GROMACS .gro file of C-alpha atoms in nm:
model
  324
    1MET     CA    1   0.575  -1.728  -0.244
    2ASP     CA    2   0.365  -1.992  -0.372
    3LEU     CA    3   0.160  -1.884  -0.631
    4LYS     CA    4  -0.007  -2.178  -0.736
    5HIS     CA    5  -0.137  -2.344  -0.430
    6SER     CA    6  -0.146  -2.069  -0.141
    7TYR     CA    7  -0.231  -1.696  -0.235
    8SER     CA    8  -0.053  -1.545   0.098
    9VAL     CA    9   0.285  -1.512   0.201
   10LYS     CA   10   0.421  -1.585   0.595
   11LEU     CA   11   0.532  -1.263   0.768
   12ASN     CA   12   0.828  -1.240   1.000
   13ASP     CA   13   0.552  -1.249   1.315
   14GLY     CA   14   0.387  -1.518   1.149
   15ASN     CA   15   0.117  -1.391   1.039
   16LEU     CA   16  -0.047  -1.469   0.696
   17MET     CA   17  -0.087  -1.168   0.427
   18PRO     CA   18  -0.271  -1.235   0.074
   19VAL     CA   19  -0.035  -1.159  -0.218
   20LEU     CA   20  -0.297  -0.958  -0.409
   21GLY     CA   21  -0.501  -0.659  -0.225
   22PHE     CA   22  -0.772  -0.428  -0.324
   23GLY     CA   23  -0.683  -0.077  -0.308
   24THR     CA   24  -0.957   0.163  -0.179
   25PHE     CA   25  -0.800   0.533  -0.241
   26ALA     CA   26  -0.983   0.752  -0.444
   27SER     CA   27  -0.957   1.105  -0.499
   28GLU     CA   28  -1.171   1.397  -0.376
   29GLU     CA   29  -1.420   1.426  -0.640
   30VAL     CA   30  -1.515   1.063  -0.641
   31PRO     CA   31  -1.812   1.008  -0.409
   32LYS     CA   32  -1.728   0.807  -0.097
   33SER     CA   33  -2.034   0.576  -0.220
   34LYS     CA   34  -1.802   0.404  -0.457
   35ALA     CA   35  -1.577   0.298  -0.220
   36PHE     CA   36  -1.843   0.097  -0.062
   37GLU     CA   37  -1.999  -0.066  -0.374
   38ALA     CA   38  -1.629  -0.138  -0.505
   39THR     CA   39  -1.514  -0.326  -0.186
   40LYS     CA   40  -1.808  -0.539  -0.196
   41VAL     CA   41  -1.772  -0.642  -0.531
   42ALA     CA   42  -1.383  -0.680  -0.456
   43ILE     CA   43  -1.496  -0.923  -0.158
   44ASP     CA   44  -1.767  -1.142  -0.404
   45VAL     CA   45  -1.469  -1.169  -0.691
   46GLY     CA   46  -1.221  -1.325  -0.403
   47PHE     CA   47  -1.018  -1.037  -0.304
   48ARG     CA   48  -0.946  -1.063   0.090
   49HIS     CA   49  -0.701  -0.804   0.126
   50ILE     CA   50  -0.842  -0.488   0.173
   51ASP     CA   51  -0.576  -0.184   0.176
   52ALA     CA   52  -0.686   0.146   0.339
   53ALA     CA   53  -0.603   0.409   0.524
   54TYR     CA   54  -0.733   0.695   0.799
   55PHE     CA   55  -0.600   0.959   0.518
   56TYR     CA   56  -0.830   0.806   0.267
   57GLN     CA   57  -1.167   0.953   0.473
   58ASN     CA   58  -1.377   0.685   0.356
   59GLU     CA   59  -1.350   0.396   0.639
   60GLU     CA   60  -1.682   0.414   0.722
   61GLU     CA   61  -1.800   0.298   0.389
   62VAL     CA   62  -1.509   0.032   0.351
   63GLY     CA   63  -1.602  -0.106   0.712
   64GLN     CA   64  -1.940  -0.109   0.614
   65ALA     CA   65  -1.886  -0.326   0.325
   66LEU     CA   66  -1.679  -0.531   0.536
   67ARG     CA   67  -1.936  -0.622   0.783
   68ASP     CA   68  -2.207  -0.657   0.520
   69LYS     CA   69  -2.020  -0.927   0.359
   70ILE     CA   70  -1.944  -1.098   0.704
   71THR     CA   71  -2.336  -1.063   0.793
   72ASP     CA   72  -2.414  -1.214   0.466
   73GLY     CA   73  -2.188  -1.504   0.503
   74THR     CA   74  -1.956  -1.459   0.218
   75VAL     CA   75  -1.672  -1.420   0.458
   76LYS     CA   76  -1.562  -1.436   0.792
   77ARG     CA   77  -1.366  -1.158   0.992
   78GLU     CA   78  -1.054  -1.391   1.024
   79ASP     CA   79  -1.100  -1.442   0.642
   80LEU     CA   80  -1.012  -1.117   0.558
   81PHE     CA   81  -0.700  -0.921   0.583
   82TYR     CA   82  -0.758  -0.535   0.640
   83THR     CA   83  -0.474  -0.262   0.643
   84THR     CA   84  -0.452   0.100   0.764
   85LYS     CA   85  -0.212   0.356   0.803
   86ILE     CA   86  -0.084   0.619   1.050
   87TRP     CA   87  -0.114   0.955   0.894
   88ALA     CA   88   0.130   1.214   0.901
   89THR     CA   89  -0.057   1.469   1.169
   90PHE     CA   90  -0.056   1.133   1.391
   91LEU     CA   91   0.320   1.026   1.418
   92ARG     CA   92   0.412   1.189   1.737
   93PRO     CA   93   0.420   0.873   1.964
   94GLU     CA   94   0.128   1.002   2.170
   95LEU     CA   95  -0.094   0.998   1.893
   96VAL     CA   96  -0.002   0.699   1.707
   97ARG     CA   97  -0.287   0.515   1.892
   98GLN     CA   98  -0.529   0.775   1.851
   99CYS     CA   99  -0.532   0.750   1.496
  100LEU     CA  100  -0.589   0.336   1.480
  101GLU     CA  101  -0.869   0.407   1.714
  102ARG     CA  102  -1.017   0.668   1.508
  103SER     CA  103  -0.983   0.391   1.224
  104LEU     CA  104  -1.138   0.137   1.433
  105LYS     CA  105  -1.427   0.320   1.561
  106LYS     CA  106  -1.503   0.412   1.200
  107LEU     CA  107  -1.472   0.083   1.050
  108GLY     CA  108  -1.697  -0.064   1.326
  109LEU     CA  109  -1.386  -0.306   1.417
  110ASP     CA  110  -1.226  -0.450   1.695
  111TYR     CA  111  -0.863  -0.499   1.564
  112VAL     CA  112  -0.722  -0.446   1.208
  113ASP     CA  113  -0.475  -0.710   1.057
  114LEU     CA  114  -0.198  -0.434   0.993
  115CYS     CA  115  -0.132  -0.112   1.066
  116ILE     CA  116   0.154   0.077   0.855
  117ILE     CA  117   0.316   0.403   0.930
  118HIS     CA  118   0.192   0.587   0.595
  119VAL     CA  119   0.472   0.821   0.526
  120PRO     CA  120   0.820   0.847   0.750
  121PHE     CA  121   0.787   1.251   0.750
  122ALA     CA  122   0.543   1.414   0.995
  123MET     CA  123   0.292   1.688   0.971
  124LYS     CA  124   0.155   1.909   1.214
  125PRO     CA  125  -0.072   1.748   1.429
  126GLY     CA  126  -0.490   1.878   1.411
  127GLU     CA  127  -0.773   1.783   1.263
  128GLU     CA  128  -0.660   1.899   0.893
  129LEU     CA  129  -0.509   1.620   0.689
  130LEU     CA  130  -0.265   1.846   0.508
  131PRO     CA  131  -0.236   2.143   0.752
  132ASN     CA  132  -0.131   2.427   0.553
  133ASP     CA  133   0.036   2.746   0.653
  134ALA     CA  134  -0.066   3.100   0.526
  135SER     CA  135   0.113   3.093   0.192
  136GLY     CA  136  -0.050   2.749   0.136
  137LYS     CA  137   0.242   2.555   0.194
  138ILE     CA  138   0.208   2.199   0.415
  139ILE     CA  139   0.361   2.233   0.781
  140LEU     CA  140   0.610   1.979   0.845
  141GLU     CA  141   0.751   1.865   1.164
  142THR     CA  142   1.042   1.602   1.237
  143VAL     CA  143   0.931   1.367   1.467
  144ASP     CA  144   1.190   1.027   1.507
  145ILE     CA  145   1.002   0.759   1.332
  146ARG     CA  146   1.164   0.530   1.613
  147ASP     CA  147   0.974   0.685   1.876
  148THR     CA  148   0.665   0.630   1.622
  149TRP     CA  149   0.735   0.284   1.567
  150GLU     CA  150   0.759   0.224   1.971
  151ALA     CA  151   0.421   0.356   1.986
  152LEU     CA  152   0.278   0.126   1.704
  153GLU     CA  153   0.453  -0.223   1.897
  154LYS     CA  154   0.231  -0.087   2.165
  155CYS     CA  155  -0.034  -0.127   1.960
  156LYS     CA  156   0.029  -0.446   1.870
  157ASP     CA  157   0.031  -0.569   2.242
  158SER     CA  158  -0.255  -0.407   2.300
  159GLY     CA  159  -0.411  -0.619   2.026
  160LEU     CA  160  -0.587  -0.323   1.832
  161THR     CA  161  -0.364  -0.491   1.526
  162LYS     CA  162  -0.232  -0.808   1.441
  163SER     CA  163   0.098  -0.684   1.230
  164ILE     CA  164   0.297  -0.378   1.194
  165GLY     CA  165   0.473  -0.209   0.910
  166VAL     CA  166   0.598   0.109   0.737
  167SER     CA  167   0.520   0.263   0.404
  168ASN     CA  168   0.719   0.474   0.180
  169PHE     CA  169   1.017   0.432   0.368
  170ASN     CA  170   1.354   0.387   0.209
  171HIS     CA  171   1.622   0.120   0.332
  172LYS     CA  172   1.830   0.369   0.545
  173GLN     CA  173   1.511   0.446   0.731
  174LEU     CA  174   1.408   0.086   0.758
  175GLU     CA  175   1.796   0.034   0.883
  176LEU     CA  176   1.708   0.316   1.156
  177ILE     CA  177   1.409   0.064   1.292
  178LEU     CA  178   1.575  -0.241   1.239
  179ASN     CA  179   1.897  -0.119   1.439
  180LYS     CA  180   1.674   0.044   1.718
  181PRO     CA  181   1.811  -0.048   2.089
  182GLY     CA  182   1.522  -0.224   2.224
  183LEU     CA  183   1.341  -0.297   1.915
  184LYS     CA  184   1.045  -0.554   2.030
  185TYR     CA  185   0.942  -0.598   1.665
  186LYS     CA  186   1.064  -0.568   1.292
  187PRO     CA  187   0.826  -0.449   1.034
  188THR     CA  188   0.653  -0.716   0.876
  189CYS     CA  189   0.612  -0.506   0.527
  190ASN     CA  190   0.754  -0.186   0.351
  191GLN     CA  191   0.437  -0.012   0.130
  192VAL     CA  192   0.575   0.175  -0.145
  193GLU     CA  193   0.511   0.217  -0.507
  194CYS     CA  194   0.608  -0.019  -0.747
  195HIS     CA  195   0.540  -0.135  -1.115
  196PRO     CA  196   0.737  -0.170  -1.427
  197TYR     CA  197   0.801   0.165  -1.477
  198LEU     CA  198   0.954   0.183  -1.120
  199ASN     CA  199   1.031  -0.175  -1.043
  200GLN     CA  200   1.226  -0.113  -0.696
  201SER     CA  201   1.504  -0.380  -0.775
  202LYS     CA  202   1.718  -0.284  -0.512
  203LEU     CA  203   1.485  -0.209  -0.234
  204LEU     CA  204   1.315  -0.549  -0.309
  205GLU     CA  205   1.657  -0.715  -0.283
  206PHE     CA  206   1.717  -0.530   0.048
  207CYS     CA  207   1.361  -0.593   0.174
  208LYS     CA  208   1.395  -0.959   0.111
  209SER     CA  209   1.718  -1.006   0.267
  210LYS     CA  210   1.569  -0.868   0.641
  211ASP     CA  211   1.240  -1.083   0.578
  212ILE     CA  212   1.037  -0.787   0.518
  213VAL     CA  213   0.762  -0.813   0.260
  214LEU     CA  214   0.717  -0.538  -0.026
  215VAL     CA  215   0.383  -0.437  -0.093
  216ALA     CA  216   0.331  -0.291  -0.409
  217TYR     CA  217   0.100   0.050  -0.449
  218SER     CA  218   0.001   0.230  -0.803
  219ALA     CA  219   0.081  -0.159  -0.945
  220LEU     CA  220  -0.129  -0.050  -1.280
  221GLY     CA  221   0.042   0.313  -1.281
  222SER     CA  222  -0.154   0.568  -1.104
  223HIS     CA  223  -0.492   0.752  -1.038
  224ARG     CA  224  -0.443   1.089  -1.213
  225ASP     CA  225  -0.531   1.294  -0.917
  226PRO     CA  226  -0.364   1.631  -0.998
  227ASN     CA  227  -0.322   1.695  -0.619
  228TRP     CA  228  -0.037   1.418  -0.638
  229ILE     CA  229   0.027   1.345  -0.978
  230ASP     CA  230   0.205   1.523  -1.278
  231SER     CA  231  -0.034   1.587  -1.559
  232ASP     CA  232   0.237   1.445  -1.810
  233SER     CA  233   0.295   1.167  -1.656
  234PRO     CA  234   0.309   0.846  -1.839
  235TYR     CA  235   0.017   0.546  -1.883
  236LEU     CA  236   0.173   0.242  -1.801
  237LEU     CA  237  -0.155   0.045  -1.917
  238GLU     CA  238  -0.068   0.229  -2.244
  239GLU     CA  239   0.288   0.062  -2.277
  240PRO     CA  240   0.324  -0.109  -2.600
  241ILE     CA  241   0.554  -0.378  -2.458
  242LEU     CA  242   0.296  -0.453  -2.177
  243LYS     CA  243   0.013  -0.456  -2.481
  244THR     CA  244   0.243  -0.706  -2.676
  245ILE     CA  245   0.322  -0.977  -2.372
  246ALA     CA  246  -0.043  -0.910  -2.293
  247LYS     CA  247  -0.205  -1.023  -2.628
  248LYS     CA  248   0.041  -1.313  -2.633
  249HIS     CA  249  -0.118  -1.446  -2.288
  250ASN     CA  250  -0.483  -1.357  -2.406
  251ARG     CA  251  -0.480  -1.122  -2.082
  252THR     CA  252  -0.476  -0.752  -2.024
  253PRO     CA  253  -0.159  -0.513  -1.994
  254GLY     CA  254  -0.331  -0.458  -1.615
  255GLN     CA  255  -0.294  -0.898  -1.550
  256VAL     CA  256   0.062  -0.861  -1.709
  257ALA     CA  257   0.149  -0.591  -1.457
  258LEU     CA  258   0.004  -0.744  -1.191
  259ARG     CA  259   0.151  -1.102  -1.251
  260TYR     CA  260   0.501  -0.953  -1.307
  261LEU     CA  261   0.508  -0.792  -0.923
  262LEU     CA  262   0.391  -1.123  -0.812
  263GLN     CA  263   0.622  -1.351  -0.958
  264ARG     CA  264   0.914  -1.113  -0.837
  265GLY     CA  265   0.804  -1.206  -0.494
  266VAL     CA  266   0.627  -0.867  -0.426
  267VAL     CA  267   0.256  -0.851  -0.271
  268VAL     CA  268   0.039  -0.641  -0.489
  269LEU     CA  269  -0.267  -0.362  -0.404
  270ALA     CA  270  -0.456  -0.338  -0.734
  271LYS     CA  271  -0.674  -0.015  -0.716
  272SER     CA  272  -1.041  -0.013  -0.928
  273PHE     CA  273  -1.362   0.107  -0.880
  274ASN     CA  274  -1.508  -0.040  -1.213
  275GLU     CA  275  -1.695  -0.396  -1.158
  276LYS     CA  276  -1.519  -0.536  -1.459
  277ARG     CA  277  -1.179  -0.426  -1.353
  278ILE     CA  278  -1.204  -0.552  -1.041
  279LYS     CA  279  -1.269  -0.893  -1.117
  280GLU     CA  280  -1.013  -0.918  -1.425
  281ASN     CA  281  -0.743  -0.760  -1.135
  282PHE     CA  282  -0.808  -1.074  -0.936
  283GLN     CA  283  -0.746  -1.314  -1.263
  284VAL     CA  284  -0.385  -1.346  -1.226
  285PHE     CA  285  -0.340  -1.653  -1.093
  286ASP     CA  286  -0.396  -1.872  -1.361
  287PHE     CA  287  -0.148  -1.784  -1.603
  288GLU     CA  288   0.273  -1.766  -1.593
  289LEU     CA  289   0.481  -1.471  -1.756
  290THR     CA  290   0.805  -1.667  -1.952
  291PRO     CA  291   1.176  -1.574  -1.793
  292GLU     CA  292   1.168  -1.396  -2.123
  293ASP     CA  293   0.862  -1.221  -2.048
  294MET     CA  294   0.985  -1.094  -1.718
  295LYS     CA  295   1.324  -1.020  -1.822
  296VAL     CA  296   1.169  -0.766  -2.105
  297ILE     CA  297   0.953  -0.595  -1.866
  298ASP     CA  298   1.258  -0.565  -1.620
  299SER     CA  299   1.377  -0.372  -1.899
  300LEU     CA  300   1.110  -0.099  -1.857
  301ASN     CA  301   1.224   0.021  -1.566
  302LYS     CA  302   1.303   0.417  -1.547
  303ASN     CA  303   1.288   0.468  -1.206
  304PHE     CA  304   0.981   0.682  -1.236
  305ARG     CA  305   0.802   0.771  -0.966
  306TYR     CA  306   0.424   0.887  -0.998
  307SER     CA  307   0.386   0.964  -0.644
  308LYS     CA  308   0.670   1.244  -0.553
  309MET     CA  309   0.542   1.372  -0.252
  310SER     CA  310   0.756   1.650  -0.327
  311PHE     CA  311   0.623   1.934  -0.072
  312ALA     CA  312   0.830   1.711   0.202
  313VAL     CA  313   1.139   1.721  -0.022
  314ASP     CA  314   1.310   1.947   0.206
  315HIS     CA  315   1.205   1.747   0.539
  316PRO     CA  316   1.482   1.518   0.691
  317PHE     CA  317   1.305   1.224   0.676
  318TYR     CA  318   1.190   1.268   0.302
  319PRO     CA  319   1.215   0.922   0.162
  320PHE     CA  320   1.291   0.978  -0.211
  321LEU     CA  321   1.644   1.138  -0.232
  322GLU     CA  322   1.843   0.777  -0.164
  323GLU     CA  323   1.864   0.551  -0.482
  324TYR     CA  324   1.671   0.282  -0.320
   0.00000   0.00000   0.00000
């Protein structure tokens, strides 16, 4: 990954992915119009990689922002790299294409650049994103991720997506797909939580050995949505060591956290709906952390996960019980 001259990495299928992406997830109380405005700002400041998902329920707004920016001449469609994700209620192979087609319809696009399986565990199909039983527990079901993958391969062959990948998979689940008889396409990437408190060094090494790109979400720590995150979680950007290194480089702790991942060969997603911070998050290509800085930040790792998805802990495909 050449961070000086090219801001993209070549995927194992030959397509290029910009190494810095803009995240669009927001918790329910944030008005959907915010995603529209923020995505336009992100494109204006230079982001070309936009990460979204069926589950986020804001693809109409994000799609409108992309189309506005294409119409006003800021970008061409081929300059943009758009990711969507197949949600857990669509993991049955016969539902995969339907989920992607719904996203495309909302977006007003005829293809996405990347479509990934959002999580390895399936939920009961239907219109509810989080199907609950009478006691309020999420209803899970078992679908073989190899069958889901095969359906995703067909979406690529149909031209609905240029590249395909996975998210929240551990190395054994990646192996399952890589060793699948009749595999047509390898996953191009595995999008996982990754930041200085959970630096994923073993999973990163594994992915690199298989020519799979590791894409980091919650790279700046995390949103504080109480539905997903424990309220006593640490604030990554308040970390004194990051503050010290940031001061030394005349940067923000957020910029240091992003740069740290980029220098390790990780593709990074930066989520903010605040104009000033969206601009700051893009300014990570004109400074470099020293090997000493990198070592010190490495030492912050405590395998702390913001998004544990504990409701699925008993599912056979729950990903986070493995070491990596």
